[in-house]
Amino acid sequence: MIGSGRQARTQLEAAAVVRELSEVRVYSRSAQNREAFASEMSELLGLRISPVATPDEAIAGADIVIVATDSRAPVFDASLIEPGQHVTTIRLGRGQHELDAAVADRAGAIFTDSIEQLRSYPGGFFLTDRIDTVSELSEHVARGAPVRTSPDEITLYLSTGLSGTEVVVADVALRKADNG
C-alpha cells in the first residue's frame, strides 16, 4: 500500500473484500500517518498491517501494489515493480499522476473501468500515447479470457473511480485467472 489517506483506506477495504490478504505493508511520506493507517485499518479489517519507511519495503515481494496518494508526481521508481505483481493506481491526469509511466511499459496487461473516463480527464490522461493498449476490464471479463498470459506478467489497473464497479469486475477477472 502506497498512501495512507481516505482513498488508500477505501482501496484497501475493497481489495480485502475480494482477495484473501495475509499481510499489508503501508508506506506514506508521514510516519505518523502510516502508523495511524496501520493501526486503524488493522483493527477494521482484522489484518496484520505494518507501517514501513520506504516504498521499496512496501513493494518488495507483494502480490498487489495499490498506489493511492495525493501526489502529483511519481512516488516510486518503476524498477521496484517485480514480475507477477499487480499494480492499481488512482491519480491518472497528465502532470498529476502518482505512478511512474514506465510501469505501463513493463505491464503485459493494462486495464481500466472506463476508457471514456480516461479520455475525458481535464488536461489529459497521463498515458494518452498508450491509450490503445488499455482495455476495459469489464469487456475482457465478458470474453472470459485470463487476465495474465503468464504468472510473471505485470498487470496494471487504472482506476477512474466508478464507485466500486472495478472491484467486482476485478474479482471475477482474478478468479478466472486463478482458475484458467
PDB file of C-alpha atoms in Angstrom:
ATOM      1  CA  MET A   1       0.000   0.000   0.000  1.00  0.00           C
ATOM      2  CA  ILE A   2       1.461   3.325  -1.049  1.00  0.00           C
ATOM      3  CA  GLY A   3      -0.572   6.093   0.573  1.00  0.00           C
ATOM      4  CA  SER A   4      -2.446   6.440   3.839  1.00  0.00           C
ATOM      5  CA  GLY A   5      -5.329   8.820   3.169  1.00  0.00           C
ATOM      6  CA  ARG A   6      -9.048   8.325   2.626  1.00  0.00           C
ATOM      7  CA  GLN A   7      -8.684   6.861  -0.863  1.00  0.00           C
ATOM      8  CA  ALA A   8      -5.993   4.452   0.343  1.00  0.00           C
ATOM      9  CA  ARG A   9      -8.374   3.239   3.041  1.00  0.00           C
ATOM     10  CA  THR A  10     -11.218   2.585   0.609  1.00  0.00           C
ATOM     11  CA  GLN A  11      -8.899   0.912  -1.921  1.00  0.00           C
ATOM     12  CA  LEU A  12      -7.581  -1.432   0.788  1.00  0.00           C
ATOM     13  CA  GLU A  13     -11.090  -2.179   2.053  1.00  0.00           C
ATOM     14  CA  ALA A  14     -12.174  -3.059  -1.480  1.00  0.00           C
ATOM     15  CA  ALA A  15      -9.146  -5.304  -2.037  1.00  0.00           C
ATOM     16  CA  ALA A  16      -9.782  -7.067   1.278  1.00  0.00           C
ATOM     17  CA  VAL A  17     -13.358  -7.836   0.203  1.00  0.00           C
ATOM     18  CA  VAL A  18     -12.321  -9.649  -2.970  1.00  0.00           C
ATOM     19  CA  ARG A  19      -8.871 -11.045  -2.140  1.00  0.00           C
ATOM     20  CA  GLU A  20      -7.610 -13.021   0.819  1.00  0.00           C
ATOM     21  CA  LEU A  21      -4.914 -10.742   2.185  1.00  0.00           C
ATOM     22  CA  SER A  22      -2.425 -12.154   4.669  1.00  0.00           C
ATOM     23  CA  GLU A  23      -0.172  -9.157   5.178  1.00  0.00           C
ATOM     24  CA  VAL A  24      -0.233  -5.491   4.230  1.00  0.00           C
ATOM     25  CA  ARG A  25       2.672  -3.066   4.347  1.00  0.00           C
ATOM     26  CA  VAL A  26       1.891   0.631   4.116  1.00  0.00           C
ATOM     27  CA  TYR A  27       4.179   3.482   3.141  1.00  0.00           C
ATOM     28  CA  SER A  28       3.406   7.176   3.123  1.00  0.00           C
ATOM     29  CA  ARG A  29       5.672  10.182   3.495  1.00  0.00           C
ATOM     30  CA  SER A  30       4.442  10.860   7.029  1.00  0.00           C
ATOM     31  CA  ALA A  31       5.478   8.290   9.642  1.00  0.00           C
ATOM     32  CA  GLN A  32       2.593   9.454  11.834  1.00  0.00           C
ATOM     33  CA  ASN A  33       0.054   8.942   9.029  1.00  0.00           C
ATOM     34  CA  ARG A  34       1.305   5.490   8.046  1.00  0.00           C
ATOM     35  CA  GLU A  35       1.313   4.367  11.685  1.00  0.00           C
ATOM     36  CA  ALA A  36      -2.239   5.667  12.191  1.00  0.00           C
ATOM     37  CA  PHE A  37      -3.335   3.948   8.961  1.00  0.00           C
ATOM     38  CA  ALA A  38      -1.784   0.645  10.036  1.00  0.00           C
ATOM     39  CA  SER A  39      -3.424   0.780  13.459  1.00  0.00           C
ATOM     40  CA  GLU A  40      -6.869   1.832  12.231  1.00  0.00           C
ATOM     41  CA  MET A  41      -7.035  -0.495   9.248  1.00  0.00           C
ATOM     42  CA  SER A  42      -5.617  -3.476  11.176  1.00  0.00           C
ATOM     43  CA  GLU A  43      -8.439  -3.127  13.661  1.00  0.00           C
ATOM     44  CA  LEU A  44     -11.083  -2.524  10.992  1.00  0.00           C
ATOM     45  CA  LEU A  45     -10.067  -5.390   8.691  1.00  0.00           C
ATOM     46  CA  GLY A  46      -8.566  -7.824  11.185  1.00  0.00           C
ATOM     47  CA  LEU A  47      -5.331  -7.911   9.180  1.00  0.00           C
ATOM     48  CA  ARG A  48      -1.695  -7.536  10.108  1.00  0.00           C
ATOM     49  CA  ILE A  49      -0.773  -4.141   8.640  1.00  0.00           C
ATOM     50  CA  SER A  50       2.736  -2.816   9.147  1.00  0.00           C
ATOM     51  CA  PRO A  51       3.973   0.717   8.521  1.00  0.00           C
ATOM     52  CA  VAL A  52       7.244   0.806   6.557  1.00  0.00           C
ATOM     53  CA  ALA A  53       9.758   3.591   5.992  1.00  0.00           C
ATOM     54  CA  THR A  54      10.206   3.360   2.204  1.00  0.00           C
ATOM     55  CA  PRO A  55       8.205   2.471  -0.912  1.00  0.00           C
ATOM     56  CA  ASP A  56      10.772  -0.297  -1.548  1.00  0.00           C
ATOM     57  CA  GLU A  57       9.752  -2.029   1.690  1.00  0.00           C
ATOM     58  CA  ALA A  58       6.069  -1.806   0.817  1.00  0.00           C
ATOM     59  CA  ILE A  59       6.526  -3.160  -2.715  1.00  0.00           C
ATOM     60  CA  ALA A  60       9.167  -5.891  -2.295  1.00  0.00           C
ATOM     61  CA  GLY A  61       7.566  -9.320  -2.535  1.00  0.00           C
ATOM     62  CA  ALA A  62       3.974  -8.029  -2.616  1.00  0.00           C
ATOM     63  CA  ASP A  63       1.390  -9.644  -4.884  1.00  0.00           C
ATOM     64  CA  ILE A  64      -0.662  -6.440  -5.116  1.00  0.00           C
ATOM     65  CA  VAL A  65       0.643  -2.860  -5.073  1.00  0.00           C
ATOM     66  CA  ILE A  66      -2.058  -0.244  -4.506  1.00  0.00           C
ATOM     67  CA  VAL A  67      -0.998   3.349  -5.095  1.00  0.00           C
ATOM     68  CA  ALA A  68      -3.489   5.835  -3.654  1.00  0.00           C
ATOM     69  CA  THR A  69      -1.843   9.148  -2.803  1.00  0.00           C
ATOM     70  CA  ASP A  70      -2.380  12.859  -3.287  1.00  0.00           C
ATOM     71  CA  SER A  71       0.986  13.180  -5.020  1.00  0.00           C
ATOM     72  CA  ARG A  72       1.142  14.906  -8.380  1.00  0.00           C
ATOM     73  CA  ALA A  73       4.432  13.196  -9.214  1.00  0.00           C
ATOM     74  CA  PRO A  74       5.510   9.535  -9.283  1.00  0.00           C
ATOM     75  CA  VAL A  75       6.107   8.258  -5.754  1.00  0.00           C
ATOM     76  CA  PHE A  76       8.464   5.384  -6.619  1.00  0.00           C
ATOM     77  CA  ASP A  77      10.608   4.176  -9.494  1.00  0.00           C
ATOM     78  CA  ALA A  78       9.051   1.649 -11.885  1.00  0.00           C
ATOM     79  CA  SER A  79      12.058  -0.639 -11.431  1.00  0.00           C
ATOM     80  CA  LEU A  80      10.702  -1.573  -7.990  1.00  0.00           C
ATOM     81  CA  ILE A  81       7.783  -3.448  -9.566  1.00  0.00           C
ATOM     82  CA  GLU A  82       8.521  -7.165  -9.699  1.00  0.00           C
ATOM     83  CA  PRO A  83       7.409  -9.840 -12.168  1.00  0.00           C
ATOM     84  CA  GLY A  84       3.914 -11.104 -11.391  1.00  0.00           C
ATOM     85  CA  GLN A  85       2.818  -8.072  -9.391  1.00  0.00           C
ATOM     86  CA  HIS A  86      -0.498  -6.352  -9.919  1.00  0.00           C
ATOM     87  CA  VAL A  87      -0.484  -2.543  -9.609  1.00  0.00           C
ATOM     88  CA  THR A  88      -3.515  -0.306  -9.100  1.00  0.00           C
ATOM     89  CA  THR A  89      -3.297   3.485  -9.313  1.00  0.00           C
ATOM     90  CA  ILE A  90      -5.919   6.216  -8.891  1.00  0.00           C
ATOM     91  CA  ARG A  91      -4.281   9.503  -9.992  1.00  0.00           C
ATOM     92  CA  LEU A  92      -4.342   9.486 -13.766  1.00  0.00           C
ATOM     93  CA  GLY A  93      -4.182  13.076 -15.019  1.00  0.00           C
ATOM     94  CA  ARG A  94      -1.286  14.388 -17.072  1.00  0.00           C
ATOM     95  CA  GLY A  95       1.130  16.233 -14.803  1.00  0.00           C
ATOM     96  CA  GLN A  96      -0.631  14.968 -11.690  1.00  0.00           C
ATOM     97  CA  HIS A  97      -0.042  11.215 -11.661  1.00  0.00           C
ATOM     98  CA  GLU A  98       1.417   9.247  -8.764  1.00  0.00           C
ATOM     99  CA  LEU A  99       2.726   6.379 -10.883  1.00  0.00           C
ATOM    100  CA  ASP A 100       5.916   6.275 -12.942  1.00  0.00           C
ATOM    101  CA  ALA A 101       4.695   5.873 -16.549  1.00  0.00           C
ATOM    102  CA  ALA A 102       7.412   3.252 -17.048  1.00  0.00           C
ATOM    103  CA  VAL A 103       5.227   0.824 -15.047  1.00  0.00           C
ATOM    104  CA  ALA A 104       2.906   0.807 -18.075  1.00  0.00           C
ATOM    105  CA  ASP A 105       5.879  -0.007 -20.316  1.00  0.00           C
ATOM    106  CA  ARG A 106       6.576  -3.079 -18.180  1.00  0.00           C
ATOM    107  CA  ALA A 107       2.955  -4.202 -17.870  1.00  0.00           C
ATOM    108  CA  GLY A 108       1.765  -7.046 -20.054  1.00  0.00           C
ATOM    109  CA  ALA A 109      -1.857  -6.081 -19.495  1.00  0.00           C
ATOM    110  CA  ILE A 110      -3.359  -2.674 -18.675  1.00  0.00           C
ATOM    111  CA  PHE A 111      -6.995  -2.336 -17.646  1.00  0.00           C
ATOM    112  CA  THR A 112      -9.395   0.374 -16.562  1.00  0.00           C
ATOM    113  CA  ASP A 113     -13.018   0.651 -15.557  1.00  0.00           C
ATOM    114  CA  SER A 114     -13.695   3.289 -18.238  1.00  0.00           C
ATOM    115  CA  ILE A 115     -11.650   4.258 -21.271  1.00  0.00           C
ATOM    116  CA  GLU A 116     -14.133   7.070 -21.862  1.00  0.00           C
ATOM    117  CA  GLN A 117     -13.270   8.485 -18.415  1.00  0.00           C
ATOM    118  CA  LEU A 118      -9.555   8.286 -19.279  1.00  0.00           C
ATOM    119  CA  ARG A 119     -10.151  10.237 -22.483  1.00  0.00           C
ATOM    120  CA  SER A 120     -12.076  12.946 -20.646  1.00  0.00           C
ATOM    121  CA  TYR A 121      -9.504  13.827 -17.970  1.00  0.00           C
ATOM    122  CA  PRO A 122      -9.168  17.612 -17.719  1.00  0.00           C
ATOM    123  CA  GLY A 123      -5.688  18.351 -19.019  1.00  0.00           C
ATOM    124  CA  GLY A 124      -5.403  14.833 -20.412  1.00  0.00           C
ATOM    125  CA  PHE A 125      -4.676  11.296 -19.294  1.00  0.00           C
ATOM    126  CA  PHE A 126      -1.032  10.698 -18.354  1.00  0.00           C
ATOM    127  CA  LEU A 127      -0.744   7.686 -20.689  1.00  0.00           C
ATOM    128  CA  THR A 128      -2.589   9.253 -23.649  1.00  0.00           C
ATOM    129  CA  ASP A 129       0.064   8.000 -26.068  1.00  0.00           C
ATOM    130  CA  ARG A 130      -0.675   4.431 -24.904  1.00  0.00           C
ATOM    131  CA  ILE A 131      -4.461   4.557 -24.581  1.00  0.00           C
ATOM    132  CA  ASP A 132      -4.792   1.984 -27.374  1.00  0.00           C
ATOM    133  CA  THR A 133      -3.042  -0.563 -25.116  1.00  0.00           C
ATOM    134  CA  VAL A 134      -5.628  -0.129 -22.327  1.00  0.00           C
ATOM    135  CA  SER A 135      -8.609  -2.488 -22.128  1.00  0.00           C
ATOM    136  CA  GLU A 136     -11.833  -2.078 -20.231  1.00  0.00           C
ATOM    137  CA  LEU A 137     -11.747  -4.796 -17.622  1.00  0.00           C
ATOM    138  CA  SER A 138     -15.469  -5.496 -17.966  1.00  0.00           C
ATOM    139  CA  GLU A 139     -15.095  -6.288 -21.684  1.00  0.00           C
ATOM    140  CA  HIS A 140     -12.112  -8.518 -21.009  1.00  0.00           C
ATOM    141  CA  VAL A 141     -14.015 -10.455 -18.342  1.00  0.00           C
ATOM    142  CA  ALA A 142     -17.024 -10.789 -20.659  1.00  0.00           C
ATOM    143  CA  ARG A 143     -14.760 -12.527 -23.207  1.00  0.00           C
ATOM    144  CA  GLY A 144     -13.702 -14.976 -20.485  1.00  0.00           C
ATOM    145  CA  ALA A 145     -10.005 -14.706 -21.256  1.00  0.00           C
ATOM    146  CA  PRO A 146      -7.403 -14.997 -18.485  1.00  0.00           C
ATOM    147  CA  VAL A 147      -6.097 -11.637 -17.267  1.00  0.00           C
ATOM    148  CA  ARG A 148      -2.478 -12.791 -17.303  1.00  0.00           C
ATOM    149  CA  THR A 149      -0.772 -14.714 -20.067  1.00  0.00           C
ATOM    150  CA  SER A 150       1.951 -15.884 -17.634  1.00  0.00           C
ATOM    151  CA  PRO A 151       2.465 -15.862 -13.844  1.00  0.00           C
ATOM    152  CA  ASP A 152       5.339 -13.379 -14.228  1.00  0.00           C
ATOM    153  CA  GLU A 153       3.309 -10.843 -16.194  1.00  0.00           C
ATOM    154  CA  ILE A 154       2.838  -7.465 -14.528  1.00  0.00           C
ATOM    155  CA  THR A 155      -0.727  -6.169 -14.644  1.00  0.00           C
ATOM    156  CA  LEU A 156      -1.795  -2.549 -14.214  1.00  0.00           C
ATOM    157  CA  TYR A 157      -5.217  -1.258 -13.259  1.00  0.00           C
ATOM    158  CA  LEU A 158      -6.053   2.415 -13.841  1.00  0.00           C
ATOM    159  CA  SER A 159      -8.950   3.193 -11.520  1.00  0.00           C
ATOM    160  CA  THR A 160     -11.140   6.053 -12.708  1.00  0.00           C
ATOM    161  CA  GLY A 161     -13.287   5.620  -9.596  1.00  0.00           C
ATOM    162  CA  LEU A 162     -16.600   4.324 -10.866  1.00  0.00           C
ATOM    163  CA  SER A 163     -17.978   3.594  -7.384  1.00  0.00           C
ATOM    164  CA  GLY A 164     -16.634   0.129  -6.806  1.00  0.00           C
ATOM    165  CA  THR A 165     -17.604  -1.479 -10.092  1.00  0.00           C
ATOM    166  CA  GLU A 166     -13.932  -2.154 -10.668  1.00  0.00           C
ATOM    167  CA  VAL A 167     -13.763  -4.219  -7.501  1.00  0.00           C
ATOM    168  CA  VAL A 168     -16.492  -6.594  -8.653  1.00  0.00           C
ATOM    169  CA  VAL A 169     -15.102  -6.899 -12.162  1.00  0.00           C
ATOM    170  CA  ALA A 170     -11.523  -7.295 -10.898  1.00  0.00           C
ATOM    171  CA  ASP A 171     -12.641 -10.060  -8.546  1.00  0.00           C
ATOM    172  CA  VAL A 172     -14.232 -12.002 -11.406  1.00  0.00           C
ATOM    173  CA  ALA A 173     -11.162 -11.469 -13.588  1.00  0.00           C
ATOM    174  CA  LEU A 174      -8.709 -12.557 -10.893  1.00  0.00           C
ATOM    175  CA  ARG A 175     -10.781 -15.638 -10.057  1.00  0.00           C
ATOM    176  CA  LYS A 176     -10.830 -16.591 -13.739  1.00  0.00           C
ATOM    177  CA  ALA A 177      -7.053 -16.031 -13.933  1.00  0.00           C
ATOM    178  CA  ASP A 178      -6.524 -18.242 -10.878  1.00  0.00           C
ATOM    179  CA  ASN A 179      -8.682 -20.986 -12.431  1.00  0.00           C
ATOM    180  CA  GLY A 180      -7.559 -20.684 -16.007  1.00  0.00           C
TER     181      GLY A 180
END
